[in-house]
Short mmCIF file of C-alpha atoms in Angstrom, two decimals:
data_model
loop_
_atom_site.label_atom_id
_atom_site.label_comp_id
_atom_site.label_asym_id
_atom_site.label_seq_id
_atom_site.Cartn_x
_atom_site.Cartn_y
_atom_site.Cartn_z
CA ASP A 1 -100.22 68.26 30.08
CA VAL A 2 -102.66 70.91 28.75
CA LYS A 3 -106.05 69.92 29.03
CA VAL A 4 -108.90 71.65 27.28
CA THR A 5 -112.19 70.10 28.11
CA GLN A 6 -115.63 70.52 26.51
CA SER A 7 -118.32 69.23 28.55
CA SER A 8 -120.92 67.88 26.06
CA ARG A 9 -119.44 65.54 23.70
CA TYR A 10 -122.73 64.77 21.72
CA LEU A 11 -125.81 67.12 21.59
CA VAL A 12 -129.13 67.00 19.60
CA LYS A 13 -131.07 70.12 19.52
CA ARG A 14 -134.35 71.28 17.77
CA THR A 15 -134.36 74.02 15.37
CA GLY A 16 -134.70 77.38 17.05
CA GLU A 17 -133.30 76.28 20.60
CA LYS A 18 -130.80 78.28 22.34
CA VAL A 19 -127.67 76.06 22.67
CA PHE A 20 -124.65 76.55 24.89
CA LEU A 21 -121.21 74.88 24.32
CA GLU A 22 -118.85 74.97 27.26
CA CYS A 23 -115.20 74.77 27.25
CA VAL A 24 -112.56 74.83 30.09
CA GLN A 25 -108.96 75.09 29.91
CA ASP A 26 -106.73 74.37 33.03
CA MET A 27 -103.19 75.92 31.73
CA ASP A 28 -103.94 79.61 32.59
CA HIS A 29 -103.96 80.16 28.72
CA GLU A 30 -104.76 83.88 27.73
CA ASN A 31 -106.28 82.83 24.20
CA MET A 32 -109.20 80.64 23.58
CA PHE A 33 -110.94 79.89 20.30
CA TRP A 34 -113.99 78.03 18.86
CA TYR A 35 -113.59 76.43 15.60
CA ARG A 36 -116.27 74.53 13.68
CA GLN A 37 -115.05 71.41 11.49
CA ASP A 38 -117.02 70.03 8.49
CA PRO A 39 -115.88 67.37 6.03
CA GLY A 40 -113.96 68.91 3.16
CA LEU A 41 -114.07 72.19 4.65
CA GLY A 42 -111.33 71.79 7.39
CA LEU A 43 -111.44 74.00 10.38
CA ARG A 44 -112.94 77.26 10.28
CA LEU A 45 -112.43 79.90 13.14
CA ILE A 46 -115.77 81.27 14.62
CA TYR A 47 -114.67 83.57 17.49
CA PHE A 48 -111.57 83.76 19.68
CA SER A 49 -110.75 85.62 22.91
CA TYR A 50 -107.57 87.05 23.94
CA ASP A 51 -108.62 88.23 27.45
CA VAL A 52 -111.53 87.82 29.85
CA LYS A 53 -114.53 89.89 28.42
CA MET A 54 -112.66 90.14 25.16
CA LYS A 55 -113.62 88.76 21.93
CA GLU A 56 -113.12 88.88 18.42
CA LYS A 57 -114.94 87.49 15.30
CA GLY A 58 -113.24 84.87 13.10
CA ASP A 59 -114.03 83.70 9.70
CA ILE A 60 -117.72 82.73 10.30
CA PRO A 61 -119.21 84.28 13.18
CA GLU A 62 -122.71 84.65 11.76
CA GLY A 63 -125.27 82.75 13.92
CA TYR A 64 -123.00 82.45 16.92
CA SER A 65 -121.87 84.46 19.90
CA VAL A 66 -119.29 83.88 22.63
CA SER A 67 -118.93 84.56 26.21
CA ARG A 68 -115.57 84.84 28.44
CA GLU A 69 -116.50 85.82 31.93
CA LYS A 70 -113.40 83.75 33.38
CA LYS A 71 -109.92 83.14 32.02
CA GLU A 72 -110.37 79.64 32.11
CA ARG A 73 -113.89 79.29 30.53
CA PHE A 74 -115.13 80.20 26.93
CA SER A 75 -118.66 79.51 25.92
CA LEU A 76 -120.20 79.17 22.41
CA ILE A 77 -123.74 80.52 21.92
CA LEU A 78 -126.02 79.39 19.25
CA GLU A 79 -128.99 81.92 19.84
CA SER A 80 -131.53 79.98 17.55
CA ALA A 81 -130.11 76.84 16.21
CA SER A 82 -130.58 75.93 12.68
CA THR A 83 -129.93 72.76 10.70
CA ASN A 84 -126.96 74.44 8.89
CA GLN A 85 -125.34 74.63 12.12
CA THR A 86 -125.03 70.70 12.57
CA SER A 87 -121.24 70.20 12.78
CA MET A 88 -118.32 69.12 14.95
CA TYR A 89 -117.24 72.14 17.43
CA LEU A 90 -113.67 72.36 18.71
CA CYS A 91 -112.48 74.62 21.37
CA ALA A 92 -108.97 75.42 21.90
CA SER A 93 -106.38 77.45 23.72
CA SER A 94 -102.98 78.93 23.55
CA SER A 95 -100.69 81.38 25.55
CA ARG A 96 -98.58 84.04 24.18
CA ALA A 97 -95.57 82.20 25.82
CA SER A 98 -95.97 79.18 23.75
CA GLY A 99 -96.19 80.96 20.51
CA ASN A 100 -98.58 79.74 17.87
CA THR A 101 -99.09 76.27 19.26
CA ILE A 102 -102.91 75.50 19.92
CA TYR A 103 -104.24 72.98 22.05
CA PHE A 104 -107.51 71.50 21.04
CA GLY A 105 -110.30 69.88 23.04
CA GLU A 106 -111.83 66.53 21.80
CA GLY A 107 -114.73 68.31 20.10
CA SER A 108 -118.67 68.52 20.33
CA TRP A 109 -120.91 66.98 18.08
CA LEU A 110 -124.05 68.83 17.59
CA THR A 111 -126.97 67.89 15.56
CA VAL A 112 -129.54 70.23 15.03
CA VAL A 113 -132.90 68.51 13.87
CA GLN B 1 -104.14 85.29 -0.12
CA GLN B 2 -104.91 83.80 3.22
CA GLN B 3 -105.61 80.15 2.08
CA VAL B 4 -103.57 77.25 2.50
CA LYS B 5 -104.32 74.59 -0.22
CA GLN B 6 -103.76 70.89 0.99
CA SER B 7 -103.69 67.81 -1.15
CA PRO B 8 -104.63 65.12 -1.54
CA GLN B 9 -108.28 65.21 0.41
CA SER B 10 -107.67 61.58 1.03
CA LEU B 11 -104.90 58.88 0.83
CA ILE B 12 -104.68 55.16 1.17
CA VAL B 13 -101.17 53.74 1.78
CA GLN B 14 -100.05 50.20 2.52
CA LYS B 15 -98.20 49.47 5.59
CA GLY B 16 -94.64 50.20 5.43
CA GLY B 17 -95.22 52.77 2.61
CA ILE B 18 -94.53 56.46 2.49
CA SER B 19 -97.29 58.78 2.81
CA ILE B 20 -96.74 62.28 1.57
CA ILE B 21 -99.15 65.20 1.94
CA ASN B 22 -98.67 68.68 0.39
CA CYS B 23 -99.65 72.13 1.11
CA ALA B 24 -99.22 75.31 -0.70
CA TYR B 25 -99.56 79.01 0.28
CA GLU B 26 -99.68 82.57 -1.33
CA ASN B 27 -98.87 84.70 1.73
CA THR B 28 -95.31 85.58 1.94
CA ALA B 29 -95.85 86.60 5.48
CA PHE B 30 -96.22 83.31 6.73
CA ASP B 31 -93.28 82.06 8.58
CA TYR B 32 -94.56 79.27 10.85
CA PHE B 33 -95.86 76.17 9.53
CA PRO B 34 -97.36 73.27 11.78
CA TRP B 35 -98.94 70.01 10.81
CA TYR B 36 -101.68 68.61 13.25
CA GLN B 37 -102.85 65.11 13.70
CA GLN B 38 -106.34 64.16 14.30
CA PHE B 39 -107.48 60.63 15.52
CA PRO B 40 -111.17 59.91 15.00
CA GLY B 41 -113.11 61.26 17.85
CA LYS B 42 -110.46 63.40 19.18
CA GLY B 43 -109.35 66.83 18.62
CA PRO B 44 -106.24 67.83 16.42
CA ALA B 45 -102.81 67.77 18.14
CA LEU B 46 -99.79 69.36 17.02
CA LEU B 47 -97.51 66.71 15.11
CA ILE B 48 -94.58 68.66 13.97
CA ALA B 49 -93.78 72.39 12.81
CA ILE B 50 -91.25 74.11 10.78
CA ARG B 51 -90.10 77.61 10.21
CA PRO B 52 -88.80 78.80 6.76
CA ASP B 53 -84.92 79.22 7.82
CA VAL B 54 -84.63 75.33 7.34
CA SER B 55 -85.48 73.23 4.37
CA GLU B 56 -86.18 70.10 6.42
CA LYS B 57 -87.17 68.99 9.87
CA LYS B 58 -87.50 65.35 10.82
CA GLU B 59 -89.01 63.89 14.08
CA GLY B 60 -89.00 60.02 14.14
CA ARG B 61 -90.88 58.90 11.05
CA PHE B 62 -92.26 62.17 10.21
CA THR B 63 -90.63 64.91 8.07
CA ILE B 64 -91.46 68.14 6.90
CA SER B 65 -90.15 69.51 3.71
CA PHE B 66 -90.05 73.18 3.00
CA ASN B 67 -89.55 74.98 -0.32
CA LYS B 68 -89.67 78.73 0.37
CA SER B 69 -89.33 79.81 -3.15
CA ALA B 70 -92.11 77.57 -4.56
CA LYS B 71 -94.16 78.53 -1.26
CA GLN B 72 -94.95 74.70 -0.79
CA PHE B 73 -94.24 72.21 2.28
CA SER B 74 -95.12 68.79 2.61
CA LEU B 75 -95.56 65.96 5.25
CA HIS B 76 -93.74 62.82 4.63
CA ILE B 77 -94.48 59.75 6.87
CA MET B 78 -92.01 56.89 6.55
CA ASP B 79 -92.56 53.24 7.08
CA SER B 80 -96.32 54.11 7.47
CA GLN B 81 -98.25 52.31 10.24
CA PRO B 82 -102.04 51.71 10.74
CA GLY B 83 -101.71 53.59 13.91
CA ASP B 84 -100.98 56.53 11.55
CA SER B 85 -104.53 56.57 10.14
CA ALA B 86 -105.72 60.12 11.02
CA THR B 87 -106.55 63.27 9.47
CA TYR B 88 -103.82 65.43 8.96
CA PHE B 89 -103.98 69.39 8.78
CA CYS B 90 -101.28 71.58 7.58
CA ALA B 91 -101.33 75.22 8.58
CA ALA B 92 -99.64 78.50 8.29
CA THR B 93 -99.28 81.77 10.01
CA PRO B 94 -97.17 84.85 10.43
CA THR B 95 -95.36 84.81 13.75
CA GLN B 96 -96.09 88.20 14.59
CA GLY B 97 -99.90 87.63 13.91
CA GLY B 98 -100.14 85.34 16.94
CA SER B 99 -102.31 81.77 16.88
CA GLU B 100 -105.30 83.49 16.01
CA LYS B 101 -103.85 84.19 12.55
CA LEU B 102 -103.47 80.57 11.96
CA VAL B 103 -104.94 79.35 8.64
CA PHE B 104 -105.61 75.65 8.30
CA GLY B 105 -105.67 73.46 5.33
CA LYS B 106 -108.78 71.35 4.45
CA GLY B 107 -107.31 68.18 5.87
CA THR B 108 -106.11 64.87 4.43
CA LYS B 109 -107.55 61.62 5.65
CA LEU B 110 -104.90 58.93 5.78
CA THR B 111 -105.79 55.23 5.80
CA VAL B 112 -102.82 52.92 6.59
CA ASN B 113 -103.84 49.35 5.31
CA PRO B 114 -102.34 46.40 7.31
#
């Protein structure tokens, strides 16, 4: 089974702090994604990466950056957290071979106070 | 053009009933339509998917109906069970675009009462 692991499930951070959300997948997938999930807004793509050191902006990249130094690891960075970034963050991965099936992690709940 | 509109936002069904969730799209380039199921505290997981060369796909109690001319597709859950209580997301993408082009609906929270 594909496993996408988000190491931090629940975080509380202060406004202005730098926040790192880490994600690891164990299936050698080329593509990795960060989504944000908010009630009534569904799943919104923040950034994706189709290869090591490659990244592309999604629909809502403002206030976020990402890093992919290794194929299995994709990090989401909030340079200066703000209260409007309180949300559930979902990491996901997919392979070119599996077509359009995306495999999600269990999510990281971030609260910015 | 890129949106997928999903309705209803929430749905309450009695055990044994039929749950129906509807989605509509505008982009005629979309040709892959998956449904994802998300239980509380978990990430979404692929439930069932359809391509427009068929009008219906059934897997157990879950059926996708697809109407290409109307640009609509729907998920039917027959004999709904309390264990089906979850949030359901429809999605769409052009096959050529890859998984990064997947566009999600806003989700439907289904509650099945015992």
